[in-house]
Every structure is written in C-alpha cells, then in structure tokens.
Amino acid sequence: MAIKGRYTSSTFLFLCIYAPHKRGRREAFYRQLEQLELPDVDQVIVGGDFNCTLHARLDRSWFRQAASHESPALDTLLAKWGLVDAVSPPEDIDHIDLAAYHNQTHTYQYTVRPGVEATARLDRWYTSAGMVQWVKAVEVQRMGTRADHLAVRMHLSNPSDPIRVRKSARVYPPPEIAVAAVKEDTIARLEQFLEGLQGDDSTARDLATDWDALKVDIRKATLAITKQRRKAARATYKQRLRQLLRQEQRLRAAAASQPPTVGSITDNFAVLSFTDGDGGTPLARVRDAINTCIKHRTVAKQHRLFREGGHRKGKTTRHFFKRVCSKYSDNEVHHLNAADGKPARGVHAKADTLADAWMPIFQQAASDAEARHKVLQWLGDHGKYQDVLRDLSVPFTEAKHEGRESMRARQAGQ
C-alpha cells in the first residue's frame, strides 16, 4: 500500500510493507520490490512488518550468528531506495543495557521452547536520508487489543518549524475586572440547575452527567466573560481617544468657516460642560480631554506592566520574554534574502542573515586621511557654523537649571 502527499513545498511517498515469513519467499518479495519504479518525490517513508532483522544482537533477544534472520535482499532494497533506519543504533553495544533496549524497541514476542520467550524488532520505520532530522522519536505502543505484534509510532517534526505548545487558559480565579460578572453568571446558572432538580426523577448517572455538563458550560462562560471584559477594558481608552480626536477635527473645521453638519453639531453639544474649572472654548476643552485620556492610558499601561512583571508561585516567564524576545514575533521583516556568498538561513535566523549582510560593512578596511578630508569638505568652509554653535560652549549654570525646573512646574500646574 502506498500514499503520496505534499507538505509545504515537499512531496512525500508513504509505503506500508508486509513481507512473507518464509525466508525464500521473503527474499523473492524484496527482489520484486527492487523492480518497482517509485514516483519522483522528495522524501520516502517506509514502514511495516518486515519479518526479518538486520542486526543480530540489537534486533533479537535470542540470536545466533548463523540464523535465518538476515535478509540480503532487504539490504539491497534499502540501498537502492536510499533509506535508513529511523531508530539510530547505539554507538557502543558492549556498554549498554540490551534488556532495556529490547524492551523499548522490540515489537514481536514468540516462544523458542517451552518456558523460554524471546522478542524481535520486526516492525520498523525507514526514511530517506534527508528525513533524519525530521524524526523526533520512535516509540513502541502497547495497544489495548490482543495482538502478536506491538505498534510502532514515529513522531515527525519539521526542523524549520518548531513545535509551539499552547498552555490552557486559567479559568479560576478570574481577573479582578471580571469577578463580579463571572460571579453573577455562575450564580444564575446554579440557580437554574437547582430549579431543574425539583421534582426530577433522573437517575444518579443522569445527574452526574448533567453536573459535568454544567461545569463545562460554566467554564466556557467564564472564559467568554473574561475575554469580553478584557477586550472592553483595552478598547476603552482607544475608543475615547478616537472620539475626542474626531471632535477636535470637526471643531477645527467649524473654526475654518465650514458649514456645520449633524456630526459637528452633536460634538458641540458633547463638549458642553457645567463642571467648575472647565472653562474655555469647546476646542480647548477637547484638547484638555485628549491630554487627560493619554495620561490615563499611559498610567494604566504602566500599572499593567508592573502587574504582569510581578512574581507569584507558578508564574512563567511568558510576559517577560513576550516584550524582549523576537524569536516568534519578528514579523516586521517577512523575508530576508541571503547575502552574496552566504548560506541561506531559516525563518527564525533573521538576525544571523542581517549579520551576514552587515559584516562586510563593519569589517571593511579603515579610511585614509585623504578620503576623510574629502568628506569633511561637504560641511563647508572651516568655522562656517562657529557663530551658530557658540552657545553650546557656554557652561550650564545652576540658575538655568532652577529656571528650567520652575518652567516645568508651571506647565504641570496648567
């Protein structure tokens, strides 16, 4: 059985083989496979029950040097197709625990004689040489059904696209911004569930099922309420600032003698204020409201950063690295071409690609005096800006510093 597929820009061919048990028929089967013309693909993956072993000590717990477990035809087939074993053999066989290795890799158990059991690695995976980096693990899986063979699972992962583990959202306790809403919704659901129990003749099994379903609904509702409240809190300052900027734009248009519209008249009523101390024109009040909104948004952002930066038991480093790490969020530069003569790097090695491009610039030969003199002539004659820059050489006195601080205090009071 064979299946052809595509992943990203590569084509794959998956083959499943079940070889005969008898040595003669098995060798003839592998020689017939050598005559097959495989489709033109990038990678080939072969798995199945090969009913033979290629390494006496590693693939069999009961082995003999002159046994019939060998298969020269399979060796020839693997060499022709360019396949390698997905399980990398140990480097030093004499210094490993063979019993533990057999228990982790062998898939077939049989009886040698009464009272003597043996195992063999008959079920295997083979991949193209270019797929070696894709193989993350090969494990024997013991299924619940009764069978004479165990399953073998091979885990593949694209080396240029690492696995991202997403942690489940924390449901309880909810954040402070959603505590009241979550409590109200949970109490309402519990009261509704209690009303449904009045006069209900359900069995204990049905009640347990309903209770589990209620807990699932409460979890979904809690996450939805938390998400909605956080979104509303984030958008509050943004929406308010957008409205104020739109009001300022319409007030400026009205000041420029443009005909009033329904929106401009509405904004004029919106900026009317009867609060003591909020005098001035509507445009001045809008500007003051814009500054206040920006200050409040800055303070809220700073409080959020301090809150996320605080340590608690079980807290991860996600918020810290979210601000400083660019491994998975450097999407401002979507693609970088390798510099001339430099190797093409992966999508997560953009810093190295930039370093390759800037290396000839930073490590170029030093300039000579003639070249520097030529460039300095672009600034004009010597002493051309002396009058303009004279104030920079005057010492900065303490009186000037006090005057600057008093000016800042007046601006803050205004």
Coordinates of C-alpha atoms in Angstrom, one line a residue:
M1 CA 0.0 0.0 0.0
A2 CA 1.3 3.5 -0.9
I3 CA 0.1 7.0 -0.4
K4 CA 1.5 10.2 -1.9
G5 CA 1.2 13.5 -0.2
R6 CA 2.5 17.1 0.0
Y7 CA 3.7 19.1 3.0
T8 CA 4.7 22.8 2.4
S9 CA 6.9 22.6 -0.7
S10 CA 8.0 18.9 -0.4
T11 CA 6.3 15.7 -1.7
F12 CA 6.2 12.5 0.3
L13 CA 5.6 8.9 -0.5
F14 CA 4.4 6.6 2.3
L15 CA 4.7 2.8 1.8
C16 CA 3.4 0.0 4.0
I17 CA 5.1 -3.4 3.6
Y18 CA 4.1 -6.8 4.9
A19 CA 6.8 -9.3 4.0
P20 CA 6.3 -13.1 3.9
H21 CA 7.6 -15.2 6.9
K22 CA 9.4 -17.8 4.9
R23 CA 13.0 -16.8 4.0
G24 CA 12.8 -17.9 0.4
R25 CA 9.5 -16.1 -0.3
R26 CA 10.7 -13.1 1.7
E27 CA 13.9 -12.7 -0.4
A28 CA 11.9 -13.0 -3.6
F29 CA 9.4 -10.4 -2.4
Y30 CA 12.2 -7.9 -1.7
R31 CA 13.8 -8.5 -5.1
Q32 CA 10.4 -7.9 -6.8
L33 CA 10.2 -4.6 -4.9
E34 CA 13.5 -3.6 -6.4
Q35 CA 11.9 -3.6 -9.8
L36 CA 9.3 -1.0 -8.9
E37 CA 9.6 2.5 -10.3
L38 CA 8.9 4.9 -7.5
P39 CA 7.3 8.2 -8.3
D40 CA 9.5 11.3 -8.4
V41 CA 9.1 12.6 -4.8
D42 CA 11.4 14.4 -2.3
Q43 CA 11.1 12.0 0.6
V44 CA 10.2 8.4 1.0
I45 CA 8.9 6.8 4.3
V46 CA 8.5 3.0 4.5
G47 CA 7.0 1.1 7.5
G48 CA 5.5 -2.3 8.2
D49 CA 6.2 -5.8 9.2
F50 CA 9.5 -6.8 7.5
N51 CA 9.6 -10.3 9.2
C52 CA 13.4 -10.2 9.4
T53 CA 16.1 -8.4 11.3
L54 CA 19.3 -6.8 10.1
H55 CA 21.3 -6.7 13.4
A56 CA 21.6 -9.9 15.4
R57 CA 22.1 -8.6 18.9
L58 CA 20.1 -5.4 18.7
D59 CA 17.0 -6.7 16.8
R60 CA 16.7 -10.1 18.6
S61 CA 16.9 -11.1 22.2
W62 CA 17.5 -14.8 21.1
F63 CA 20.1 -14.7 18.4
R64 CA 22.6 -16.9 16.7
Q65 CA 25.3 -15.9 14.3
A66 CA 24.2 -18.4 11.6
A67 CA 20.5 -17.8 11.9
S68 CA 17.9 -17.1 9.2
H69 CA 17.1 -13.6 10.4
E70 CA 19.3 -11.9 7.8
S71 CA 17.9 -10.5 4.6
P72 CA 20.5 -9.5 1.9
A73 CA 17.6 -8.6 -0.4
L74 CA 16.3 -6.1 2.1
D75 CA 19.8 -4.5 2.4
T76 CA 19.9 -4.1 -1.4
L77 CA 16.4 -2.6 -1.5
L78 CA 17.2 -0.1 1.2
A79 CA 20.4 0.9 -0.6
K80 CA 18.6 1.3 -3.9
W81 CA 15.8 3.5 -2.4
G82 CA 18.2 5.4 -0.2
L83 CA 16.5 4.6 3.1
V84 CA 18.0 4.5 6.6
D85 CA 16.6 3.1 9.9
A86 CA 14.5 5.6 11.8
V87 CA 16.0 4.2 15.1
S88 CA 19.6 5.3 15.4
P89 CA 21.6 2.3 16.7
P90 CA 23.7 2.7 19.9
E91 CA 27.4 3.6 19.3
D92 CA 28.8 1.1 21.9
I93 CA 26.8 -2.1 22.1
D94 CA 29.0 -3.7 24.7
H95 CA 28.3 -1.0 27.3
I96 CA 24.5 -0.7 27.1
D97 CA 21.7 -2.5 28.8
L98 CA 20.5 -4.8 26.0
A99 CA 17.5 -5.9 28.0
A100 CA 16.2 -2.4 28.4
Y101 CA 16.9 -1.6 24.8
H102 CA 15.0 -4.7 23.6
N103 CA 12.0 -3.7 25.8
Q104 CA 11.9 -0.2 24.3
T105 CA 12.2 -1.2 20.6
H106 CA 11.1 -4.9 20.1
T107 CA 7.6 -5.4 18.8
Y108 CA 7.1 -9.2 18.5
Q109 CA 7.2 -11.9 21.1
Y110 CA 7.4 -15.6 20.4
T111 CA 8.3 -18.9 22.2
V112 CA 11.6 -20.5 21.5
R113 CA 10.8 -23.6 23.5
P114 CA 8.6 -24.3 26.5
G115 CA 9.5 -21.8 29.2
V116 CA 11.7 -19.7 27.0
E117 CA 10.3 -16.5 25.5
A118 CA 12.1 -14.2 23.0
T119 CA 11.4 -10.9 21.3
A120 CA 12.4 -9.4 18.0
R121 CA 12.2 -6.0 16.2
L122 CA 10.2 -7.0 13.1
D123 CA 8.1 -3.8 12.8
R124 CA 10.2 -0.8 11.8
W125 CA 10.3 2.5 10.1
Y126 CA 12.7 3.6 7.3
T127 CA 13.1 7.1 6.0
S128 CA 15.1 8.9 3.3
A129 CA 18.4 10.2 4.4
G130 CA 17.0 13.8 4.2
M131 CA 14.3 12.9 6.8
V132 CA 16.7 12.0 9.6
Q133 CA 16.3 15.5 11.2
W134 CA 12.5 15.2 11.0
V135 CA 12.4 12.1 13.2
K136 CA 12.0 13.2 16.8
A137 CA 11.1 9.9 18.4
V138 CA 10.2 6.3 17.6
E139 CA 8.3 4.5 20.3
V140 CA 6.6 1.1 20.8
Q141 CA 3.0 1.5 21.7
R142 CA 1.1 -1.3 23.5
M143 CA -2.4 -1.3 22.3
G144 CA -5.4 -2.4 24.3
T145 CA -6.4 -5.1 21.8
R146 CA -4.8 -8.6 21.9
A147 CA -2.3 -9.0 19.1
D148 CA 1.0 -10.8 18.5
H149 CA 2.7 -7.5 17.3
L150 CA 3.0 -4.2 19.1
A151 CA 2.5 -0.9 17.3
V152 CA 5.4 1.4 16.4
R153 CA 4.8 5.1 16.3
M154 CA 7.2 7.6 14.6
H155 CA 7.0 11.3 15.5
L156 CA 8.0 13.7 12.7
S157 CA 8.5 17.4 13.1
N158 CA 9.7 19.9 10.5
P159 CA 13.1 21.2 11.9
S160 CA 12.5 24.6 10.3
D161 CA 9.1 24.9 12.0
P162 CA 9.4 24.1 15.7
I163 CA 6.5 22.9 17.8
R164 CA 4.6 25.6 19.7
V165 CA 3.0 24.4 22.9
R166 CA -0.1 26.4 23.8
K167 CA -1.0 26.4 27.5
S168 CA -4.6 26.2 28.5
A169 CA -6.2 29.4 29.8
R170 CA -6.6 29.8 33.5
V171 CA -10.3 29.8 34.4
Y172 CA -10.3 30.4 38.2
P173 CA -9.8 32.8 39.8
P174 CA -11.0 35.3 37.2
P175 CA -9.2 38.6 36.9
E176 CA -10.4 41.5 39.0
I177 CA -12.1 43.2 36.1
A178 CA -14.4 40.2 35.5
V179 CA -15.0 38.9 39.1
A180 CA -18.5 40.5 39.5
A181 CA -19.8 39.4 36.1
V182 CA -18.5 35.9 36.5
K183 CA -20.0 35.6 39.9
E184 CA -23.4 36.8 38.7
D185 CA -23.4 34.4 35.7
T186 CA -22.3 31.4 37.8
I187 CA -25.0 32.0 40.5
A188 CA -27.6 32.3 37.8
R189 CA -26.6 29.0 36.2
L190 CA -26.5 27.2 39.6
E191 CA -30.0 28.5 40.5
Q192 CA -31.3 27.4 37.1
F193 CA -29.7 24.0 37.6
L194 CA -31.3 23.7 41.1
E195 CA -34.7 24.6 39.8
G196 CA -34.4 21.8 37.2
L197 CA -33.7 19.3 40.0
Q198 CA -37.1 20.0 41.7
G199 CA -39.3 17.1 41.1
D200 CA -36.8 15.4 38.7
D201 CA -36.8 11.6 38.8
S202 CA -33.4 11.3 37.0
T203 CA -31.0 8.5 38.0
A204 CA -27.7 9.1 39.7
R205 CA -25.9 8.5 36.4
D206 CA -28.0 11.2 34.6
L207 CA -27.5 13.6 37.4
A208 CA -23.7 13.1 37.3
T209 CA -23.8 13.7 33.5
D210 CA -25.8 16.8 33.9
W211 CA -23.5 18.1 36.6
D212 CA -20.4 17.6 34.4
A213 CA -22.1 19.3 31.6
L214 CA -22.9 22.3 33.9
K215 CA -19.3 22.6 34.9
V216 CA -18.2 22.6 31.2
D217 CA -20.8 25.4 30.5
I218 CA -19.6 27.4 33.5
R219 CA -16.0 27.1 32.3
K220 CA -16.9 28.3 28.7
A221 CA -19.0 31.2 30.1
T222 CA -16.2 32.3 32.5
L223 CA -13.6 32.4 29.7
A224 CA -16.0 34.2 27.4
I225 CA -16.8 36.8 30.0
T226 CA -13.2 37.3 30.9
K227 CA -12.2 37.7 27.3
Q228 CA -15.0 40.3 26.7
R229 CA -14.2 42.3 29.8
R230 CA -10.5 42.4 28.9
K231 CA -11.3 43.5 25.4
A232 CA -13.6 46.2 26.6
A233 CA -11.0 47.5 29.0
R234 CA -8.3 47.6 26.3
A235 CA -10.6 49.4 23.9
T236 CA -11.9 52.0 26.4
Y237 CA -9.1 54.5 26.1
K238 CA -8.6 53.8 22.4
Q239 CA -12.3 54.4 21.6
R240 CA -12.4 57.5 23.9
L241 CA -9.3 59.0 22.3
R242 CA -10.6 58.3 18.8
Q243 CA -13.9 60.1 19.6
L244 CA -12.0 63.1 21.0
L245 CA -9.7 63.4 18.0
R246 CA -12.8 63.3 15.8
Q247 CA -14.4 66.1 17.8
E248 CA -11.2 68.2 17.6
Q249 CA -11.1 67.7 13.8
R250 CA -14.7 68.9 13.4
L251 CA -14.2 71.8 15.7
R252 CA -11.2 72.9 13.7
A253 CA -13.3 72.6 10.5
A254 CA -16.0 74.7 12.1
A255 CA -13.4 77.3 13.1
A256 CA -12.4 77.5 9.4
S257 CA -15.9 78.7 8.5
Q258 CA -17.0 75.4 7.0
P259 CA -20.8 74.8 7.0
P260 CA -21.9 72.8 10.1
T261 CA -23.1 69.2 9.8
V262 CA -25.1 66.9 12.0
G263 CA -21.9 65.4 13.4
S264 CA -20.3 68.7 14.2
I265 CA -23.5 70.0 16.0
T266 CA -23.6 66.7 18.1
D267 CA -19.9 67.2 19.0
N268 CA -20.6 70.8 20.1
F269 CA -23.2 69.6 22.5
A270 CA -21.0 66.8 23.7
V271 CA -18.2 69.1 24.8
L272 CA -20.5 71.4 26.7
S273 CA -19.5 71.2 30.4
F274 CA -21.0 72.7 33.6
T275 CA -18.2 71.5 35.9
D276 CA -16.4 74.2 37.8
G277 CA -13.0 74.9 36.4
D278 CA -13.6 73.6 32.9
G279 CA -13.8 76.9 31.2
G280 CA -12.5 78.0 27.8
T281 CA -13.7 77.3 24.3
P282 CA -15.0 73.9 23.2
L283 CA -11.8 73.3 21.3
A284 CA -9.7 74.0 24.4
R285 CA -11.8 71.6 26.5
V286 CA -11.4 68.9 23.9
R287 CA -7.6 69.3 23.9
D288 CA -7.6 69.1 27.6
A289 CA -9.7 65.9 27.5
I290 CA -7.3 64.4 24.9
N291 CA -4.3 65.1 27.2
T292 CA -6.1 63.6 30.2
C293 CA -7.1 60.5 28.2
I294 CA -3.5 60.0 27.0
K295 CA -2.2 60.3 30.6
H296 CA -4.7 57.9 32.0
R297 CA -3.9 55.4 29.2
T298 CA -0.2 55.7 30.0
V299 CA -0.8 55.1 33.7
A300 CA -3.0 52.1 33.0
K301 CA -0.4 50.6 30.7
Q302 CA 2.3 51.1 33.3
H303 CA 0.2 49.5 36.0
R304 CA -0.4 46.5 33.7
L305 CA 3.3 46.1 33.1
F306 CA 4.0 46.2 36.8
R307 CA 1.2 43.7 37.5
E308 CA 2.4 41.3 34.8
G309 CA 6.0 41.7 35.9
G310 CA 5.2 40.7 39.5
H311 CA 6.2 37.3 40.6
R312 CA 3.9 34.7 42.0
K313 CA 4.0 31.0 42.6
G314 CA 3.7 29.1 39.4
K315 CA 4.2 32.2 37.2
T316 CA 6.1 31.6 33.9
T317 CA 8.5 33.9 32.1
R318 CA 6.0 34.4 29.2
H319 CA 5.3 38.0 29.9
F320 CA 8.9 38.9 30.3
F321 CA 10.1 37.3 27.1
K322 CA 7.0 38.5 25.2
R323 CA 8.4 42.0 25.3
V324 CA 12.1 41.3 24.7
C325 CA 12.2 38.0 22.6
S326 CA 11.7 38.3 18.9
K327 CA 12.1 34.6 18.0
Y328 CA 8.4 34.1 17.1
S329 CA 7.2 37.7 16.7
D330 CA 9.8 39.2 14.4
N331 CA 7.2 39.5 11.6
E332 CA 8.0 43.1 10.7
V333 CA 10.6 41.6 8.4
H334 CA 8.7 38.9 6.5
H335 CA 11.6 37.7 4.3
L336 CA 15.3 38.2 4.0
N337 CA 17.4 37.1 1.1
A338 CA 20.9 35.8 1.9
A339 CA 23.8 38.0 1.1
D340 CA 26.1 37.1 -1.8
G341 CA 28.3 34.2 -0.8
K342 CA 26.5 33.5 2.4
P343 CA 24.3 30.4 3.2
A344 CA 20.5 30.6 3.2
R345 CA 19.2 30.5 6.8
G346 CA 15.9 29.5 8.3
V347 CA 12.9 31.8 9.0
H348 CA 13.9 32.1 12.7
A349 CA 17.5 33.1 12.0
K350 CA 16.9 36.6 10.6
A351 CA 19.4 38.2 13.0
D352 CA 22.1 36.0 11.5
T353 CA 21.0 36.8 8.0
L354 CA 21.3 40.5 8.8
A355 CA 24.7 40.0 10.4
D356 CA 25.9 38.3 7.2
A357 CA 24.8 41.3 5.2
W358 CA 26.4 43.9 7.5
M359 CA 29.6 42.0 8.1
P360 CA 31.4 43.4 5.0
I361 CA 30.4 46.9 6.1
F362 CA 31.6 46.7 9.7
Q363 CA 34.8 44.8 8.9
Q364 CA 35.9 46.9 5.9
A365 CA 39.3 48.5 5.7
A366 CA 39.8 51.8 7.5
S367 CA 39.6 55.0 5.5
D368 CA 42.7 57.1 4.8
A369 CA 43.3 60.8 5.6
E370 CA 42.6 62.0 2.1
A371 CA 39.2 60.3 2.0
R372 CA 38.2 61.8 5.3
H373 CA 39.3 65.3 4.2
K374 CA 37.2 65.0 1.1
V375 CA 34.1 64.1 3.1
L376 CA 34.6 66.9 5.6
Q377 CA 34.6 69.4 2.8
W378 CA 30.9 68.6 2.3
L379 CA 30.2 70.5 5.5
G380 CA 31.6 73.8 4.1
D381 CA 34.5 76.0 5.0
H382 CA 36.2 75.9 8.4
G383 CA 34.5 78.0 11.0
K384 CA 31.3 78.4 9.0
Y385 CA 29.0 77.4 11.9
Q386 CA 31.0 78.9 14.7
D387 CA 28.6 81.7 15.4
V388 CA 25.6 79.3 15.4
L389 CA 27.2 76.9 17.8
R390 CA 28.7 79.4 20.1
D391 CA 26.1 78.9 22.8
L392 CA 26.9 75.2 23.1
S393 CA 30.3 76.1 24.6
V394 CA 28.8 78.3 27.4
P395 CA 28.7 76.5 30.8
F396 CA 25.3 75.3 32.1
T397 CA 24.8 77.2 35.4
E398 CA 22.7 76.3 38.4
A399 CA 20.4 79.3 37.8
K400 CA 19.5 78.0 34.4
H401 CA 18.7 74.6 35.9
E402 CA 16.4 76.1 38.5
G403 CA 14.7 78.2 35.9
R404 CA 14.0 75.1 33.8
E405 CA 12.6 73.2 36.8
S406 CA 10.2 76.1 37.6
M407 CA 9.0 76.2 34.0
R408 CA 8.2 72.5 34.2
A409 CA 6.3 73.1 37.4
R410 CA 4.2 75.8 35.8
Q411 CA 3.4 73.6 32.8
A412 CA 2.4 70.8 35.1
G413 CA 0.1 73.1 37.1
Q414 CA -1.5 74.4 33.9

